[in-house]
Amino acid sequence: MAGKSRSGQRIEPSFSGGSQRSDDGFSAGERIAGGGRSSGRGEDPLPDKPRRSKSRRKQPRRERGGGFFGFVRSVIYWGLVLCIWAGIGAAGLVVYYGSRMPNASTWAIPDRPPNVKIADVDGTVIANRGATGGEALTLKDMSPYIPEAIIAIEDHRFYSHFGFDPIGLGRAVVTNVLTGHAVQGGSTLTQQLAKNLFLSPERTLERKVQEVLLAVWLEHKYTKDQILTMYLNRVYFGANAYGVEAAAQRYFNKSARDVNLGEAAMLAGLVKAPSKLSPARDPAAAEARAQLVLQAMRDQGFISEADIKTAMSQPPTRAKSYWSGAQNYVADMVMDQLPGLIGGDVKEDLTVDTTIDTSLEQKAEQALSDVLSKDGKKLNASQASLVSVDATGAIRALVGGRDYAQSQFNRAVTAKRQPGSAFKPFVYTAALEMGLTPNSIRNDVPVKIGNWAPENYEQKYSGPVTLATAVAHSLNTVAAQLATEVGPEQVVKVAHRLGIESDLQANASIALGTSEVSLLELTSAYASFMNGGYKATPHVITRVTTASGKVLYQANFDNPPRVLNPDVVTNMNAMMTGVINFGTGKAARIPGWQAAGKTGTTQSFRDALFVGFTSHLTTGVWFGNDDGKSMKKVTGGGLPAKAWKEFMIAAHKGLTPTPIFGGGQIVDNGVPMAEAGPNIDQQTTIGAIISGSDDGQDAQQQGQPMIRQRPAQQSIQRQQQSVDQALANDDPEDLPPVGLADDNPYSSDRYYDDDIPPGDIGDPGPTPATVRRHHRSSLLDIILGQ
């Protein structure tokens, strides 16, 4: 019994003497031999055998029970262990990367880059300028289809998650693993907004962790609608358009307020890949993506199947060319002037109201395009520009070049070129202010002023002519004489007084337009003739306001200064009326309207201009090449006059014709400074006075009239009858000027006019041997009438 009792006790190992070995009943040999089974003696080992045998019998049952279920238990166990460690690791990463971020108390939504909305005279948006490309809208202001489409395709659990969507992320991971490449993204709209607002686009673990933290912060600080509004006003839609308003204007030429279902679906589809899915680049891909968005909207219950059919029945949207349209020249001009008007850089969203008439802008662009497309290549004219202003100098239309998408250089404002004979009205104005009249006589003969000998085309001269005749036929010798008589300095003063701001060289050749000016300042200076003698300061901006309605700038051009005497204006207008009716600008005649203007052509046909006006608009047109290469005999009365006519006819459609200031009549209230011909009052019509001929006789054979008082203005209908009669009787081609031979080589040219560029401006004139048809008079001979 004692042995049995000892066998049930736990045997502790011991390293002491033999008395302890006798107590535990095992000898050293037995421990070594495995419990004494080899000795066969003693009773103590026997109870152990059944226990060992029982253990061996139960072992197979444990193996069978631990197979499958044991594996499952192991998977669950180790899965929980891995989850715990993954959670610990994730928490560590969050803490680590979060510690690298600024304190949350300093987090703030960065200001949206300011946008400048540029509107025409009727309030229609013509362009947006700024980093975003469009103004910010509230949810209630934009089409309701837009937020629905974005939520359906990008984050349909937007209103239920807390900024981070584990379900969506898990779904995206599984889908991407199964397909083998990135098909879905797991970022919520809030995460995308956080990335756009605060983070760089690089794809790193640190940036992703920070994105989640920022998304949670956004959800805590702002409402869902506020987050969605910020997202829709900042997300990139391609083509430099940030926000739904910029995208709607860019792709559909309309506000996001007016976007329909199909267009909203296309915009929502762009978010995934703005460049690849752009309707401007791939309309088919954009349409296919839009259909996926519509299906997602139906699945989310935003629209019905009938709505989808209606949207799909609409024709695919074709985006216009990027940054196309002449209105962008105006927008660039506005942005150049804006800082000076508001006193600094743009720091908030602004609305700029302009003087531009969108309808006129389109007509101006079309007129230049038509003429260039038809004859530009044939005549080596690659560029053109146009400016049209009203009586106050307000710019109603401006086209800076043939195609803004190809070249953003503004040839109407920035470029400065010689105006040629289009500068002569300032010379004649200075002469009229010195006492001359349109009936004053000057001798059209070869002259020499210092080392300069201005010449008419082919050295053809008409002898004694009135100033009106000289203007109508753009006689260079008479203009040079007048500039010398009144003094080049006086001509410069007149030009500056009327609005020419460019530096002008006070020399004799200024009479032929050798100093460079811009088309805008030249055209606005002509507006002083149109409005009766008041300065017409060119301007395009009328008002600048903030988004809250605060006025930062208000234009005021209601009281312009008078710069010309009314009688001088009347006489100048009468002479320039003759340019269109009987002289070098006949290609610019407008049926039903009285018009006045002047042609201009520079040496070697590098530049050709026509500037003219009615009682409604003053318009200037330039044709040429950016590199200064010569055109093929294109003069101011050719391509420019034809484009001017096309635009002005379109611009005056539907308006009641009214006469220009002075009615095209000459006022002669005094004796001219020099009378070089007999004073025989035989010619009584304005046409005869300007042409300087009667019944086919040359000007030098006719007396010049002297009208001593202002005549009553003819009605516009009566004046037009004479013009229409002239149009009916004249050959469609431009007629040669008085005194030129019939074999003029330019007379058969379709775009011929008589505004011939002077020969070798600034160079010594031809030797006397080359000028044999006429006696070369000195300046003293001319003044004395000899």
Coordinates of N, CA and C in Angstrom, one line a residue, residues 565-721:
N565 N -12.6 121.7 -83.4 CA -13.6 122.7 -83.7 C -14.7 122.0 -84.6
P566 N -16.0 122.2 -84.4 CA -17.0 121.5 -85.2 C -16.9 121.8 -86.7
D567 N -16.5 123.0 -87.1 CA -16.3 123.2 -88.5 C -15.2 122.4 -89.1
V568 N -14.1 122.3 -88.3 CA -13.0 121.5 -88.8 C -13.4 120.0 -89.0
V569 N -14.2 119.5 -88.0 CA -14.7 118.2 -88.1 C -15.6 118.0 -89.3
T570 N -16.5 119.0 -89.6 CA -17.4 118.9 -90.7 C -16.6 118.8 -92.0
N571 N -15.6 119.7 -92.2 CA -14.8 119.6 -93.4 C -14.0 118.4 -93.6
M572 N -13.4 117.9 -92.5 CA -12.7 116.6 -92.5 C -13.6 115.5 -92.9
N573 N -14.8 115.5 -92.3 CA -15.7 114.4 -92.7 C -16.1 114.5 -94.1
A574 N -16.3 115.7 -94.6 CA -16.7 115.8 -96.0 C -15.6 115.3 -96.9
M575 N -14.3 115.6 -96.6 CA -13.2 115.1 -97.4 C -13.1 113.6 -97.4
M576 N -13.3 113.0 -96.1 CA -13.1 111.6 -96.0 C -14.4 110.8 -96.6
T577 N -15.5 111.5 -96.7 CA -16.6 110.9 -97.4 C -16.3 110.7 -98.9
G578 N -15.5 111.7 -99.4 CA -15.1 111.5 -100.8 C -14.2 110.4 -101.0
V579 N -13.4 110.0 -100.0 CA -12.5 108.8 -100.1 C -13.3 107.6 -100.5
I580 N -14.5 107.4 -99.8 CA -15.3 106.2 -100.0 C -16.2 106.4 -101.3
N581 N -16.7 107.5 -101.5 CA -17.6 107.7 -102.6 C -16.9 107.8 -104.0
F582 N -15.7 108.4 -104.0 CA -15.1 108.8 -105.3 C -13.6 108.4 -105.3
G583 N -13.0 108.0 -104.2 CA -11.6 107.9 -104.2 C -11.1 106.5 -104.0
T584 N -10.1 106.4 -103.1 CA -9.3 105.1 -103.0 C -10.1 104.1 -102.1
G585 N -11.2 104.5 -101.5 CA -11.9 103.6 -100.6 C -13.3 103.1 -101.1
K586 N -13.4 103.1 -102.4 CA -14.8 102.8 -103.0 C -15.2 101.4 -102.6
A587 N -14.3 100.5 -102.4 CA -14.6 99.1 -102.0 C -15.3 99.1 -100.7
A588 N -15.3 100.1 -99.9 CA -15.9 100.1 -98.6 C -17.3 100.7 -98.6
R589 N -17.9 101.0 -99.7 CA -19.2 101.7 -99.7 C -20.3 100.7 -99.1
I590 N -21.1 101.3 -98.2 CA -22.2 100.6 -97.6 C -23.5 101.1 -98.1
P591 N -24.3 100.2 -98.7 CA -25.6 100.6 -99.3 C -26.5 101.2 -98.2
G592 N -27.0 102.4 -98.4 CA -27.9 103.0 -97.5 C -27.3 103.8 -96.4
W593 N -26.0 103.8 -96.2 CA -25.4 104.5 -95.1 C -24.3 105.5 -95.7
Q594 N -24.3 106.6 -95.1 CA -23.2 107.6 -95.4 C -22.0 107.2 -94.5
A595 N -20.8 107.1 -95.1 CA -19.6 106.7 -94.4 C -18.4 107.5 -94.9
A596 N -17.4 107.6 -94.0 CA -16.2 108.3 -94.3 C -15.0 107.5 -93.8
G597 N -13.9 107.7 -94.4 CA -12.7 106.9 -94.0 C -11.5 107.3 -94.8
K598 N -10.4 106.5 -94.5 CA -9.2 106.7 -95.2 C -8.4 105.4 -95.3
T599 N -7.9 105.2 -96.5 CA -7.0 104.0 -96.8 C -5.6 104.3 -96.3
G600 N -4.8 103.2 -96.1 CA -3.4 103.4 -95.8 C -2.7 102.2 -96.2
T601 N -1.5 102.4 -96.9 CA -0.7 101.3 -97.4 C 0.8 101.7 -97.1
T602 N 1.6 100.8 -96.6 CA 3.0 101.2 -96.3 C 3.8 100.6 -97.4
Q603 N 5.1 101.0 -97.3 CA 6.0 100.7 -98.4 C 6.2 99.2 -98.6
S604 N 6.3 98.9 -99.9 CA 6.4 97.5 -100.3 C 5.2 96.6 -99.9
F605 N 4.1 97.2 -99.7 CA 2.8 96.5 -99.4 C 3.0 95.6 -98.1
R606 N 3.7 96.1 -97.2 CA 3.9 95.4 -95.9 C 2.6 95.4 -95.1
D607 N 2.0 96.6 -95.1 CA 0.8 96.8 -94.2 C -0.3 97.5 -95.1
A608 N -1.5 97.1 -94.9 CA -2.6 97.7 -95.5 C -3.7 97.9 -94.5
L609 N -4.3 99.2 -94.5 CA -5.3 99.5 -93.5 C -6.4 100.3 -94.1
F610 N -7.6 100.1 -93.5 CA -8.7 101.0 -93.8 C -9.4 101.3 -92.4
V611 N -9.5 102.7 -92.2 CA -10.2 103.1 -91.0 C -11.3 104.0 -91.4
G612 N -12.5 103.8 -91.0 CA -13.6 104.6 -91.4 C -14.8 104.5 -90.4
F613 N -15.8 105.3 -90.7 CA -16.9 105.4 -89.7 C -18.2 105.8 -90.4
T614 N -19.2 105.4 -89.7 CA -20.6 105.9 -89.9 C -21.0 106.8 -88.7
S615 N -22.3 107.1 -88.6 CA -22.7 107.8 -87.4 C -22.9 106.8 -86.3
H616 N -22.7 105.6 -86.5 CA -22.9 104.5 -85.5 C -21.6 104.0 -84.9
L617 N -20.6 103.6 -85.8 CA -19.4 103.0 -85.3 C -18.2 103.5 -86.1
T618 N -17.1 103.5 -85.5 CA -15.8 103.7 -86.1 C -15.0 102.4 -86.1
T619 N -14.5 102.0 -87.2 CA -13.9 100.7 -87.3 C -12.6 100.8 -88.1
G620 N -11.5 100.1 -87.6 CA -10.2 100.1 -88.2 C -9.9 98.6 -88.5
V621 N -9.3 98.4 -89.7 CA -8.9 97.0 -90.1 C -7.5 97.0 -90.7
W622 N -6.7 96.0 -90.3 CA -5.3 95.9 -90.7 C -5.1 94.5 -91.3
F623 N -4.4 94.5 -92.4 CA -4.0 93.2 -93.0 C -2.5 93.2 -93.2
G624 N -1.8 92.1 -93.1 CA -0.4 92.0 -93.3 C 0.2 90.7 -92.8
N625 N 1.5 90.6 -92.5 CA 2.1 89.4 -92.1 C 3.0 89.7 -90.8
D626 N 3.0 88.8 -89.9 CA 3.7 89.0 -88.7 C 5.2 89.2 -88.9
D627 N 5.8 88.6 -89.9 CA 7.2 88.7 -90.2 C 7.5 90.0 -91.1
G628 N 6.5 90.8 -91.4 CA 6.8 92.0 -92.2 C 7.0 91.7 -93.7
K629 N 6.7 90.5 -94.2 CA 6.9 90.3 -95.6 C 5.8 91.0 -96.4
S630 N 6.2 91.3 -97.6 CA 5.3 92.1 -98.5 C 4.1 91.2 -98.9
M631 N 3.0 91.8 -99.0 CA 1.8 91.2 -99.7 C 1.9 91.4 -101.2
K632 N 1.0 90.8 -101.9 CA 1.0 90.9 -103.4 C 0.1 92.1 -103.7
K633 N 0.6 93.3 -103.7 CA -0.1 94.5 -104.1 C -1.4 94.7 -103.4
V634 N -1.4 94.3 -102.1 CA -2.6 94.5 -101.3 C -2.5 95.9 -100.7
T635 N -3.5 96.8 -101.0 CA -3.6 98.1 -100.5 C -4.7 98.3 -99.5
G636 N -4.8 99.5 -98.9 CA -5.8 99.7 -97.9 C -7.2 99.7 -98.5
G637 N -7.3 100.0 -99.8 CA -8.6 99.9 -100.4 C -9.0 98.6 -100.9
G638 N -8.1 97.6 -100.7 CA -8.4 96.2 -101.1 C -9.0 95.3 -100.0
L639 N -8.2 94.4 -99.5 CA -8.7 93.5 -98.5 C -9.2 94.2 -97.3
P640 N -8.5 95.2 -96.7 CA -9.0 95.8 -95.5 C -10.4 96.5 -95.8
A641 N -10.5 97.2 -96.9 CA -11.8 97.8 -97.2 C -12.9 96.8 -97.4
K642 N -12.6 95.7 -98.0 CA -13.7 94.7 -98.2 C -14.1 94.1 -96.8
A643 N -13.1 93.8 -96.0 CA -13.5 93.2 -94.6 C -14.2 94.3 -93.8
W644 N -13.8 95.5 -93.9 CA -14.5 96.6 -93.2 C -16.0 96.7 -93.7
K645 N -16.2 96.6 -95.0 CA -17.5 96.7 -95.5 C -18.4 95.5 -95.0
E646 N -17.8 94.3 -95.1 CA -18.6 93.1 -94.6 C -19.0 93.2 -93.2
F647 N -18.1 93.7 -92.4 CA -18.4 93.8 -90.9 C -19.4 94.9 -90.7
M648 N -19.2 96.1 -91.3 CA -20.1 97.2 -91.1 C -21.5 97.0 -91.6
I649 N -21.6 96.3 -92.7 CA -23.0 95.9 -93.2 C -23.7 95.0 -92.2
A650 N -23.0 94.0 -91.6 CA -23.6 93.2 -90.6 C -23.9 93.9 -89.3
A651 N -23.0 94.8 -89.0 CA -23.2 95.6 -87.7 C -24.3 96.6 -87.8
H652 N -24.7 97.1 -89.0 CA -25.7 98.1 -89.1 C -27.0 97.5 -89.6
K653 N -27.1 96.2 -89.6 CA -28.3 95.5 -90.1 C -29.5 95.8 -89.0
G654 N -30.6 96.3 -89.5 CA -31.7 96.6 -88.7 C -31.7 98.0 -88.1
L655 N -30.6 98.8 -88.3 CA -30.5 100.1 -87.8 C -31.0 101.1 -88.8
T656 N -31.6 102.3 -88.4 CA -32.0 103.3 -89.3 C -30.9 104.2 -89.7
P657 N -30.6 104.3 -91.0 CA -29.5 105.1 -91.5 C -29.6 106.6 -91.0
T658 N -28.5 107.1 -90.6 CA -28.4 108.6 -90.2 C -27.1 109.1 -90.8
P659 N -27.0 110.4 -91.1 CA -25.8 111.0 -91.7 C -24.7 111.1 -90.7
I660 N -23.5 111.2 -91.2 CA -22.4 111.5 -90.3 C -22.4 112.9 -89.9
F661 N -21.6 113.3 -88.9 CA -21.5 114.6 -88.4 C -21.1 115.6 -89.6
G662 N -21.9 116.6 -89.8 CA -21.7 117.6 -90.9 C -22.4 117.2 -92.1
G663 N -23.0 116.0 -92.2 CA -23.7 115.6 -93.4 C -22.9 115.5 -94.7
G664 N -21.6 115.4 -94.6 CA -20.8 115.3 -95.8 C -20.6 116.6 -96.6
Q665 N -21.0 117.8 -96.0 CA -21.0 119.1 -96.6 C -19.7 119.8 -96.2
I666 N -19.2 120.7 -97.1 CA -18.0 121.5 -96.8 C -18.5 122.9 -96.2
V667 N -17.8 123.3 -95.2 CA -18.0 124.6 -94.6 C -16.8 125.4 -94.9
D668 N -17.0 126.6 -95.6 CA -15.9 127.5 -95.9 C -16.2 128.9 -95.5
N669 N -15.8 129.2 -94.3 CA -16.2 130.5 -93.7 C -15.0 131.6 -93.8
G670 N -14.0 131.3 -94.6 CA -12.9 132.2 -94.7 C -12.1 132.0 -95.9
V671 N -11.2 132.8 -96.2 CA -10.3 132.7 -97.3 C -9.2 131.8 -97.1
P672 N -8.9 130.9 -98.0 CA -7.8 129.9 -97.8 C -6.5 130.7 -97.6
M673 N -5.5 130.0 -97.0 CA -4.2 130.6 -96.8 C -3.5 130.9 -98.2
A674 N -3.7 130.0 -99.2 CA -3.1 130.3 -100.5 C -4.1 129.9 -101.6
E675 N -4.4 130.7 -102.5 CA -5.3 130.4 -103.6 C -4.4 130.2 -104.9
A676 N -4.3 129.0 -105.3 CA -3.5 128.7 -106.5 C -4.2 128.5 -107.7
G677 N -5.5 128.8 -107.7 CA -6.3 128.7 -108.9 C -7.4 129.7 -108.9
P678 N -8.1 129.8 -110.0 CA -9.2 130.7 -110.1 C -10.4 130.3 -109.2
N679 N -11.1 131.3 -108.7 CA -12.2 131.1 -107.8 C -13.5 131.2 -108.6
I680 N -13.8 130.1 -109.3 CA -14.9 130.1 -110.2 C -15.9 129.1 -109.5
D681 N -17.0 129.6 -109.1 CA -18.0 128.8 -108.4 C -18.9 128.1 -109.4
Q682 N -18.4 127.0 -110.0 CA -19.2 126.3 -111.0 C -19.7 125.0 -110.5
Q683 N -18.9 124.3 -109.7 CA -19.2 123.0 -109.2 C -20.1 123.1 -108.0
T684 N -21.3 122.6 -108.0 CA -22.2 122.8 -107.0 C -22.5 121.5 -106.2
T685 N -22.1 120.3 -106.7 CA -22.4 119.1 -106.0 C -21.2 118.6 -105.2
I686 N -21.4 117.9 -104.1 CA -20.3 117.5 -103.2 C -19.4 116.5 -104.0
G687 N -20.0 115.7 -104.9 CA -19.2 114.8 -105.7 C -18.2 115.5 -106.6
A688 N -18.7 116.5 -107.3 CA -17.8 117.3 -108.2 C -16.7 118.0 -107.4
I689 N -17.0 118.5 -106.2 CA -16.0 119.2 -105.5 C -14.9 118.3 -105.1
I690 N -15.3 117.1 -104.6 CA -14.3 116.1 -104.1 C -13.5 115.5 -105.3
S691 N -14.2 115.2 -106.4 CA -13.5 114.6 -107.5 C -12.6 115.6 -108.2
G692 N -12.9 116.9 -108.2 CA -12.1 117.9 -108.8 C -12.3 117.9 -110.3
S693 N -13.3 117.3 -110.9 CA -13.5 117.2 -112.3 C -14.9 117.4 -112.7
D694 N -15.2 117.7 -113.9 CA -16.6 117.9 -114.4 C -16.6 117.5 -115.9
D695 N -17.4 116.5 -116.2 CA -17.6 116.1 -117.6 C -16.3 115.6 -118.2
G696 N -15.5 114.9 -117.4 CA -14.3 114.3 -117.9 C -13.1 115.2 -117.9
Q697 N -13.2 116.5 -117.5 CA -12.1 117.4 -117.6 C -11.2 117.3 -116.3
D698 N -9.9 117.5 -116.5 CA -9.0 117.4 -115.4 C -9.2 118.5 -114.4
A699 N -8.7 118.2 -113.1 CA -8.9 119.2 -112.1 C -8.2 120.5 -112.4
Q700 N -7.0 120.5 -113.0 CA -6.4 121.7 -113.2 C -7.1 122.6 -114.3
Q701 N -8.0 122.0 -115.0 CA -8.8 122.8 -116.0 C -10.1 123.4 -115.4
Q702 N -10.4 123.0 -114.1 CA -11.6 123.5 -113.5 C -11.3 124.5 -112.4
G703 N -12.3 125.4 -112.2 CA -12.2 126.3 -111.1 C -12.6 125.5 -109.8
Q704 N -12.1 126.0 -108.6 CA -12.4 125.4 -107.4 C -13.4 126.3 -106.6
P705 N -14.5 125.7 -106.1 CA -15.6 126.4 -105.5 C -15.2 127.0 -104.1
M706 N -15.8 128.0 -103.7 CA -15.6 128.6 -102.4 C -17.0 128.7 -101.7
I707 N -17.3 127.8 -100.8 CA -18.6 127.8 -100.1 C -18.4 128.6 -98.9
R708 N -19.1 129.8 -98.8 CA -18.8 130.7 -97.7 C -19.6 130.5 -96.4
Q709 N -20.6 129.6 -96.4 CA -21.3 129.4 -95.2 C -21.7 127.9 -95.1
R710 N -22.1 127.5 -93.9 CA -22.5 126.1 -93.7 C -23.8 125.8 -94.5
P711 N -23.9 124.9 -95.4 CA -25.1 124.6 -96.1 C -26.0 123.7 -95.3
A712 N -27.3 123.7 -95.6 CA -28.2 122.8 -94.9 C -27.8 121.4 -95.3
Q713 N -27.9 120.5 -94.2 CA -27.5 119.1 -94.5 C -28.6 118.4 -95.3
Q714 N -28.1 117.7 -96.3 CA -29.0 116.9 -97.1 C -29.5 115.7 -96.3
S715 N -30.7 115.3 -96.6 CA -31.2 114.1 -95.9 C -30.3 112.9 -96.3
I716 N -30.3 111.9 -95.5 CA -29.5 110.7 -95.8 C -30.0 110.0 -97.0
Q717 N -31.4 110.1 -97.3 CA -31.9 109.4 -98.4 C -31.4 110.1 -99.7
R718 N -31.4 111.5 -99.7 CA -30.9 112.2 -100.9 C -29.5 111.9 -101.2
Q719 N -28.7 111.9 -100.1 CA -27.3 111.6 -100.3 C -27.1 110.2 -100.9
Q720 N -27.9 109.3 -100.4 CA -27.7 107.9 -100.8 C -28.1 107.7 -102.2
Q721 N -29.0 108.6 -102.7 CA -29.4 108.4 -104.1 C -28.2 108.7 -105.0

